């Protein structure tokens, strides 16, 4: 599939069809806000680990109820952000790429996720440049949308294109609140995305509008609830419960929104998608 194929094919609204997915999640057993590496994090905020675990379990159960597979990754003490499994890497086209984190506080997660990949039968691959896995690398219809500006280096985009054999579209993020691509853009199916335009440069917005003429543009209230941090199976869209405006837009577009409260994990600057690493076939 090439970039122009993605733009040409769009799914009729009446035909939203779910497909069974394979996810990996890491329980927030050691969750904390001990450092602040994004504007959502405030080290003076108290964190309730029991509540985080309950909310996380509801998310996991939601996927299981939808018929998806959820693998569990063993959490490691001293790595409070490990619950944000999306950042651990990218598995697509049979290639498993391990994250190279920007901040030293998250360094240790790379080996934990590499071990998990190895246990799954993959050979973990590494990039020379920084890459924060599916936080910034989103597969859609046989191509990859790749964010840069805060975490993942643009240099990693080329390395990842090489490693996966997929075409990569570089998108520039400009607002520190939306520091990972998955906080500003949601993949809903192979041809449909939703995004928050102010999070991108003018040029990236133009590129998105051209590639995805049916894209849903999300307003500030939903974006600031991390409403775009969703997981979709092509029909059911699991999203932060507070993003009620976006939920309505999804309904209008023929999707089935399922709100989940992850307010405890929002304290670390993440929500539904951040907690979910999709293993693409
Ligand atoms: N505290 C984590 C960080 O700043 C949150 C990561 C959220 N993950 C995501 N996929 N956006 O790195």
mmCIF file of C-alpha atoms and ligand atoms in Angstrom:
data_model
loop_
_atom_site.group_PDB
_atom_site.id
_atom_site.type_symbol
_atom_site.label_atom_id
_atom_site.label_comp_id
_atom_site.label_asym_id
_atom_site.label_seq_id
_atom_site.Cartn_x
_atom_site.Cartn_y
_atom_site.Cartn_z
ATOM 1 C CA UNK A 1 0.000 0.000 0.000
ATOM 2 C CA UNK A 2 1.343 3.435 -0.856
ATOM 3 C CA UNK A 3 0.473 6.819 0.577
ATOM 4 C CA UNK A 4 -1.830 7.650 -2.342
ATOM 5 C CA UNK A 5 -3.732 4.348 -1.906
ATOM 6 C CA UNK A 6 -4.468 5.303 1.681
ATOM 7 C CA UNK A 7 -5.847 8.654 0.582
ATOM 8 C CA UNK A 8 -7.936 7.121 -2.221
ATOM 9 C CA UNK A 9 -9.672 4.406 -0.217
ATOM 10 C CA UNK A 10 -12.079 5.458 2.480
ATOM 11 C CA UNK A 11 -14.542 3.327 4.409
ATOM 12 C CA UNK A 12 -18.257 4.063 3.961
ATOM 13 C CA UNK A 13 -19.790 5.094 7.274
ATOM 14 C CA UNK A 14 -22.325 2.244 7.248
ATOM 15 C CA UNK A 15 -19.574 -0.350 7.062
ATOM 16 C CA UNK A 16 -17.506 0.059 10.190
ATOM 17 C CA UNK A 17 -16.232 -3.449 10.701
ATOM 18 C CA UNK A 18 -14.307 -4.498 13.792
ATOM 19 C CA UNK A 19 -11.351 -6.859 13.571
ATOM 20 C CA UNK A 20 -9.812 -8.871 16.359
ATOM 21 C CA UNK A 21 -6.663 -7.282 17.782
ATOM 22 C CA UNK A 22 -3.625 -8.321 19.761
ATOM 23 C CA UNK A 23 -2.472 -5.954 22.508
ATOM 24 C CA UNK A 24 0.155 -5.895 25.226
ATOM 25 C CA UNK A 25 -0.329 -4.052 28.510
ATOM 26 C CA UNK A 26 1.755 -3.545 31.646
ATOM 27 C CA UNK A 27 -0.080 -3.258 34.984
ATOM 28 C CA UNK A 28 0.641 -0.001 36.871
ATOM 29 C CA UNK A 29 1.890 -1.889 39.936
ATOM 30 C CA UNK A 30 4.760 0.600 40.381
ATOM 31 C CA UNK A 31 2.992 3.664 38.984
ATOM 32 C CA UNK A 32 4.031 7.044 40.458
ATOM 33 C CA UNK A 33 4.670 10.623 39.409
ATOM 34 C CA UNK A 34 8.215 10.981 40.742
ATOM 35 C CA UNK A 35 9.560 13.182 37.948
ATOM 36 C CA UNK A 36 7.978 15.526 35.409
ATOM 37 C CA UNK A 37 8.924 14.945 31.770
ATOM 38 C CA UNK A 38 5.747 16.291 30.196
ATOM 39 C CA UNK A 39 3.386 19.169 31.138
ATOM 40 C CA UNK A 40 0.717 16.801 32.501
ATOM 41 C CA UNK A 41 3.009 15.547 35.269
ATOM 42 C CA UNK A 42 3.129 17.349 38.604
ATOM 43 C CA UNK A 43 5.311 15.701 41.230
ATOM 44 C CA UNK A 44 3.289 17.300 44.058
ATOM 45 C CA UNK A 45 0.175 15.336 42.989
ATOM 46 C CA UNK A 46 -0.606 12.256 45.058
ATOM 47 C CA UNK A 47 -1.057 9.037 43.096
ATOM 48 C CA UNK A 48 -3.387 6.240 44.197
ATOM 49 C CA UNK A 49 -1.827 3.025 42.884
ATOM 50 C CA UNK A 50 -4.841 0.884 43.845
ATOM 51 C CA UNK A 51 -7.127 3.180 41.898
ATOM 52 C CA UNK A 52 -4.731 3.198 38.934
ATOM 53 C CA UNK A 53 -4.764 -0.610 38.966
ATOM 54 C CA UNK A 54 -8.574 -0.728 39.116
ATOM 55 C CA UNK A 55 -8.931 1.711 36.215
ATOM 56 C CA UNK A 56 -6.285 -0.134 34.204
ATOM 57 C CA UNK A 57 -8.080 -3.451 34.842
ATOM 58 C CA UNK A 58 -11.317 -1.999 33.515
ATOM 59 C CA UNK A 59 -9.483 -1.050 30.331
ATOM 60 C CA UNK A 60 -8.024 -4.537 30.006
ATOM 61 C CA UNK A 61 -11.426 -6.127 30.631
ATOM 62 C CA UNK A 62 -12.980 -3.854 27.993
ATOM 63 C CA UNK A 63 -10.574 -5.267 25.391
ATOM 64 C CA UNK A 64 -11.235 -8.839 26.522
ATOM 65 C CA UNK A 65 -14.999 -8.277 26.349
ATOM 66 C CA UNK A 66 -14.561 -7.054 22.764
ATOM 67 C CA UNK A 67 -12.830 -10.354 21.943
ATOM 68 C CA UNK A 68 -9.266 -9.037 21.713
ATOM 69 C CA UNK A 69 -6.128 -10.723 23.037
ATOM 70 C CA UNK A 70 -4.189 -8.947 25.785
ATOM 71 C CA UNK A 71 -0.663 -10.077 26.697
ATOM 72 C CA UNK A 72 0.738 -8.889 29.985
ATOM 73 C CA UNK A 73 4.225 -7.488 30.353
ATOM 74 C CA UNK A 74 5.862 -7.879 33.759
ATOM 75 C CA UNK A 75 6.106 -4.465 35.494
ATOM 76 C CA UNK A 76 9.504 -3.521 36.925
ATOM 77 C CA UNK A 77 9.932 -1.678 40.233
ATOM 78 C CA UNK A 78 11.551 1.741 39.793
ATOM 79 C CA UNK A 79 10.055 2.234 36.305
ATOM 80 C CA UNK A 80 6.836 4.138 37.144
ATOM 81 C CA UNK A 81 6.046 4.993 33.494
ATOM 82 C CA UNK A 82 6.200 1.389 32.336
ATOM 83 C CA UNK A 83 2.392 1.264 32.392
ATOM 84 C CA UNK A 84 2.528 3.325 29.170
ATOM 85 C CA UNK A 85 3.250 0.212 27.139
ATOM 86 C CA UNK A 86 2.687 1.934 23.790
ATOM 87 C CA UNK A 87 6.067 3.587 24.217
ATOM 88 C CA UNK A 88 7.922 0.278 24.611
ATOM 89 C CA UNK A 89 8.311 -0.253 20.894
ATOM 90 C CA UNK A 90 6.695 -0.945 17.564
ATOM 91 C CA UNK A 91 5.813 -4.374 16.217
ATOM 92 C CA UNK A 92 4.673 -4.321 12.610
ATOM 93 C CA UNK A 93 5.289 -6.430 9.505
ATOM 94 C CA UNK A 94 6.968 -9.058 11.673
ATOM 95 C CA UNK A 95 9.611 -6.562 12.817
ATOM 96 C CA UNK A 96 9.983 -5.654 16.491
ATOM 97 C CA UNK A 97 11.671 -2.317 17.182
ATOM 98 C CA UNK A 98 12.562 -1.416 20.752
ATOM 99 C CA UNK A 99 12.180 2.123 22.070
ATOM 100 C CA UNK A 100 15.161 4.366 22.672
ATOM 101 C CA UNK A 101 13.824 6.827 25.235
ATOM 102 C CA UNK A 102 14.603 10.516 25.392
ATOM 103 C CA UNK A 103 14.675 10.753 29.186
ATOM 104 C CA UNK A 104 17.048 8.653 31.301
ATOM 105 C CA UNK A 105 14.230 7.985 33.789
ATOM 106 C CA UNK A 106 12.636 5.694 31.192
ATOM 107 C CA UNK A 107 15.820 4.065 29.829
ATOM 108 C CA UNK A 108 15.338 0.879 31.818
ATOM 109 C CA UNK A 109 12.039 0.174 30.068
ATOM 110 C CA UNK A 110 13.810 -0.634 26.802
ATOM 111 C CA UNK A 111 15.391 -3.815 28.111
ATOM 112 C CA UNK A 112 12.129 -4.857 29.797
ATOM 113 C CA UNK A 113 10.209 -4.531 26.526
ATOM 114 C CA UNK A 114 13.050 -6.114 24.533
ATOM 115 C CA UNK A 115 12.864 -9.141 26.848
ATOM 116 C CA UNK A 116 9.144 -9.390 26.292
ATOM 117 C CA UNK A 117 9.645 -9.207 22.494
ATOM 118 C CA UNK A 118 12.253 -11.949 22.686
ATOM 119 C CA UNK A 119 9.899 -14.120 24.736
ATOM 120 C CA UNK A 120 7.307 -13.604 21.955
ATOM 121 C CA UNK A 121 9.789 -15.010 19.440
ATOM 122 C CA UNK A 122 10.949 -11.705 17.922
ATOM 123 C CA UNK A 123 14.484 -10.472 17.481
ATOM 124 C CA UNK A 124 14.441 -6.969 18.973
ATOM 125 C CA UNK A 125 15.826 -4.333 16.608
ATOM 126 C CA UNK A 126 17.293 -0.999 17.703
ATOM 127 C CA UNK A 127 17.468 2.488 16.230
ATOM 128 C CA UNK A 128 20.433 4.853 16.613
ATOM 129 C CA UNK A 129 18.119 7.839 16.991
ATOM 130 C CA UNK A 130 15.533 8.325 19.714
ATOM 131 C CA UNK A 131 12.210 6.578 19.129
ATOM 132 C CA UNK A 132 9.376 6.235 21.638
ATOM 133 C CA UNK A 133 7.555 3.348 19.965
ATOM 134 C CA UNK A 134 3.865 3.632 19.329
ATOM 135 C CA UNK A 135 3.727 6.892 21.208
ATOM 136 C CA UNK A 136 5.042 8.461 18.002
ATOM 137 C CA UNK A 137 4.682 5.695 15.398
ATOM 138 C CA UNK A 138 1.158 4.877 14.314
ATOM 139 C CA UNK A 139 0.336 2.294 11.638
ATOM 140 C CA UNK A 140 -2.557 3.135 9.352
ATOM 141 C CA UNK A 141 -3.523 1.276 6.190
ATOM 142 C CA UNK A 142 -0.058 -0.102 5.480
ATOM 143 C CA UNK A 143 1.908 3.082 6.119
ATOM 144 C CA UNK A 144 3.320 4.637 9.282
ATOM 145 C CA UNK A 145 2.532 8.098 10.593
ATOM 146 C CA UNK A 146 5.522 9.260 12.595
ATOM 147 C CA UNK A 147 5.622 12.156 15.044
ATOM 148 C CA UNK A 148 8.636 14.276 15.917
ATOM 149 C CA UNK A 149 9.306 17.510 17.766
ATOM 150 C CA UNK A 150 9.433 16.392 21.398
ATOM 151 C CA UNK A 151 10.485 12.763 21.758
ATOM 152 C CA UNK A 152 11.185 10.709 18.627
ATOM 153 C CA UNK A 153 13.989 12.080 16.406
ATOM 154 C CA UNK A 154 13.245 12.598 12.763
ATOM 155 C CA UNK A 155 16.360 10.529 12.071
ATOM 156 C CA UNK A 156 14.606 7.493 13.552
ATOM 157 C CA UNK A 157 11.809 7.801 10.988
ATOM 158 C CA UNK A 158 14.187 6.860 8.171
ATOM 159 C CA UNK A 159 15.667 4.023 10.215
ATOM 160 C CA UNK A 160 12.182 2.679 10.908
ATOM 161 C CA UNK A 161 11.174 2.908 7.241
ATOM 162 C CA UNK A 162 14.282 0.876 6.457
ATOM 163 C CA UNK A 163 13.688 -1.711 9.196
ATOM 164 C CA UNK A 164 9.978 -2.241 8.484
ATOM 165 C CA UNK A 165 9.889 -1.673 4.734
ATOM 166 C CA UNK A 166 6.942 0.685 5.258
ATOM 167 C CA UNK A 167 6.486 4.178 3.933
ATOM 168 C CA UNK A 168 6.762 6.710 6.749
ATOM 169 C CA UNK A 169 5.045 10.110 6.815
ATOM 170 C CA UNK A 170 6.817 12.554 9.141
ATOM 171 C CA UNK A 171 4.528 14.828 11.164
ATOM 172 C CA UNK A 172 5.820 17.767 13.220
ATOM 173 C CA UNK A 173 4.346 18.377 16.671
ATOM 174 C CA UNK A 174 4.467 21.891 18.144
ATOM 175 C CA UNK A 175 2.548 21.951 21.445
ATOM 176 C CA UNK A 176 4.318 20.414 24.496
ATOM 177 C CA UNK A 177 0.966 19.200 25.912
ATOM 178 C CA UNK A 178 0.776 16.968 22.823
ATOM 179 C CA UNK A 179 4.304 15.640 23.027
ATOM 180 C CA UNK A 180 3.638 12.229 21.472
ATOM 181 C CA UNK A 181 1.765 11.704 18.203
ATOM 182 C CA UNK A 182 -0.762 9.469 19.993
ATOM 183 C CA UNK A 183 -1.878 12.398 22.153
ATOM 184 C CA UNK A 184 -2.788 14.460 19.071
ATOM 185 C CA UNK A 185 -3.894 11.895 16.489
ATOM 186 C CA UNK A 186 -5.997 8.742 16.636
ATOM 187 C CA UNK A 187 -6.074 5.952 14.058
ATOM 188 C CA UNK A 188 -9.674 4.722 13.780
ATOM 189 C CA UNK A 189 -9.373 2.278 10.878
ATOM 190 C CA UNK A 190 -7.174 1.689 7.833
ATOM 191 C CA UNK A 191 -8.262 4.953 6.202
ATOM 192 C CA UNK A 192 -9.750 7.098 8.955
ATOM 193 C CA UNK A 193 -7.999 9.231 11.543
ATOM 194 C CA UNK A 194 -8.989 11.936 14.008
ATOM 195 C CA UNK A 195 -6.626 14.719 15.066
ATOM 196 C CA UNK A 196 -6.228 18.017 16.865
ATOM 197 C CA UNK A 197 -4.938 20.468 14.222
ATOM 198 C CA UNK A 198 -3.295 23.003 16.613
ATOM 199 C CA UNK A 199 -0.877 20.295 17.768
ATOM 200 C CA UNK A 200 0.801 20.258 14.321
ATOM 201 C CA UNK A 201 2.739 22.626 12.090
ATOM 202 C CA UNK A 202 0.899 24.200 9.176
ATOM 203 C CA UNK A 203 2.704 21.904 6.740
ATOM 204 C CA UNK A 204 1.828 18.750 8.683
ATOM 205 C CA UNK A 205 -1.808 19.794 8.927
ATOM 206 C CA UNK A 206 -1.912 20.292 5.168
ATOM 207 C CA UNK A 207 -0.406 16.864 4.652
ATOM 208 C CA UNK A 208 -2.959 15.222 6.956
ATOM 209 C CA UNK A 209 -5.853 16.996 5.252
ATOM 210 C CA UNK A 210 -4.618 15.728 1.906
ATOM 211 C CA UNK A 211 -3.990 12.148 3.030
ATOM 212 C CA UNK A 212 -7.176 11.828 5.073
ATOM 213 C CA UNK A 213 -9.972 13.916 3.566
ATOM 214 C CA UNK A 214 -12.508 12.249 5.914
ATOM 215 C CA UNK A 215 -10.479 12.964 9.058
ATOM 216 C CA UNK A 216 -12.372 13.985 12.183
ATOM 217 C CA UNK A 217 -11.044 17.239 13.644
ATOM 218 C CA UNK A 218 -11.304 17.281 17.403
ATOM 219 C CA UNK A 219 -11.832 20.413 19.540
ATOM 220 C CA UNK A 220 -9.711 21.695 22.420
ATOM 221 C CA UNK A 221 -11.898 20.414 25.280
ATOM 222 C CA UNK A 222 -11.601 16.821 24.052
ATOM 223 C CA UNK A 223 -7.931 17.151 23.135
ATOM 224 C CA UNK A 224 -7.148 18.484 26.624
ATOM 225 C CA UNK A 225 -8.871 15.437 28.137
ATOM 226 C CA UNK A 226 -6.385 13.370 26.075
ATOM 227 C CA UNK A 227 -9.463 12.369 24.085
ATOM 228 C CA UNK A 228 -7.395 11.383 21.053
ATOM 229 C CA UNK A 229 -5.468 8.809 23.037
ATOM 230 C CA UNK A 230 -7.754 5.993 21.885
ATOM 231 C CA UNK A 231 -7.665 2.401 20.728
ATOM 232 C CA UNK A 232 -9.942 1.393 17.856
ATOM 233 C CA UNK A 233 -10.674 -2.004 16.354
ATOM 234 C CA UNK A 234 -12.276 -0.437 13.304
ATOM 235 C CA UNK A 235 -15.668 -0.077 14.958
ATOM 236 C CA UNK A 236 -15.358 0.107 18.737
ATOM 237 C CA UNK A 237 -13.301 3.064 19.873
ATOM 238 C CA UNK A 238 -12.120 2.843 23.476
ATOM 239 C CA UNK A 239 -11.471 6.407 24.613
ATOM 240 C CA UNK A 240 -11.093 8.528 27.768
ATOM 241 C CA UNK A 241 -14.596 8.925 29.241
ATOM 242 C CA UNK A 242 -14.189 12.703 29.607
ATOM 243 C CA UNK A 243 -13.941 13.198 25.831
ATOM 244 C CA UNK A 244 -17.698 13.374 25.363
ATOM 245 C CA UNK A 245 -17.648 15.712 22.351
ATOM 246 C CA UNK A 246 -15.322 13.409 20.447
ATOM 247 C CA UNK A 247 -17.485 10.421 21.455
ATOM 248 C CA UNK A 248 -20.438 12.122 19.769
ATOM 249 C CA UNK A 249 -18.379 12.843 16.637
ATOM 250 C CA UNK A 250 -17.386 9.170 16.541
ATOM 251 C CA UNK A 251 -21.026 8.064 16.849
ATOM 252 C CA UNK A 252 -21.984 10.341 13.960
ATOM 253 C CA UNK A 253 -19.230 8.777 11.879
ATOM 254 C CA UNK A 254 -20.569 5.277 12.516
ATOM 255 C CA UNK A 255 -18.121 4.208 15.225
ATOM 256 C CA UNK A 256 -19.091 2.832 18.595
ATOM 257 C CA UNK A 257 -17.329 4.879 21.330
ATOM 258 C CA UNK A 258 -16.662 3.186 24.684
ATOM 259 C CA UNK A 259 -15.568 5.615 27.411
ATOM 260 C CA UNK A 260 -13.179 4.412 30.112
ATOM 261 C CA UNK A 261 -12.074 6.455 33.144
ATOM 262 C CA UNK A 262 -8.275 6.476 33.368
ATOM 263 C CA UNK A 263 -8.055 9.690 35.408
ATOM 264 C CA UNK A 264 -5.348 8.286 37.699
ATOM 265 C CA UNK A 265 -3.091 7.492 34.738
ATOM 266 C CA UNK A 266 -3.734 10.930 33.234
ATOM 267 C CA UNK A 267 -1.515 12.234 36.059
ATOM 268 C CA UNK A 268 1.445 10.747 34.198
ATOM 269 C CA UNK A 269 0.314 12.273 30.910
ATOM 270 C CA UNK A 270 -1.200 9.180 29.355
ATOM 271 C CA UNK A 271 -4.497 7.461 28.734
ATOM 272 C CA UNK A 272 -6.046 4.570 26.786
ATOM 273 C CA UNK A 273 -3.636 4.348 23.852
ATOM 274 C CA UNK A 274 -0.552 5.037 25.943
ATOM 275 C CA UNK A 275 -1.422 2.006 28.074
ATOM 276 C CA UNK A 276 -1.803 -0.225 25.019
ATOM 277 C CA UNK A 277 0.874 -1.565 22.683
ATOM 278 C CA UNK A 278 -0.771 -3.055 19.626
ATOM 279 C CA UNK A 279 0.979 -6.029 18.088
ATOM 280 C CA UNK A 280 0.211 -5.556 14.399
ATOM 281 C CA UNK A 281 -0.012 -8.722 12.314
HETATM 282 N N1 LIG B 1 4.951 9.926 31.632
HETATM 283 C C1 LIG B 1 5.107 9.340 30.326
HETATM 284 C C2 LIG B 1 6.107 10.169 29.523
HETATM 285 O O1 LIG B 1 6.062 11.359 29.606
HETATM 286 C C3 LIG B 1 3.785 9.264 29.634
HETATM 287 C C4 LIG B 1 3.833 8.542 28.334
HETATM 288 C C5 LIG B 1 2.512 8.488 27.653
HETATM 289 N N2 LIG B 1 2.534 7.631 26.551
HETATM 290 C C6 LIG B 1 2.074 7.895 25.324
HETATM 291 N N3 LIG B 1 2.031 6.948 24.451
HETATM 292 N N4 LIG B 1 1.745 9.115 24.969
HETATM 293 O O2 LIG B 1 6.924 9.647 28.821
#
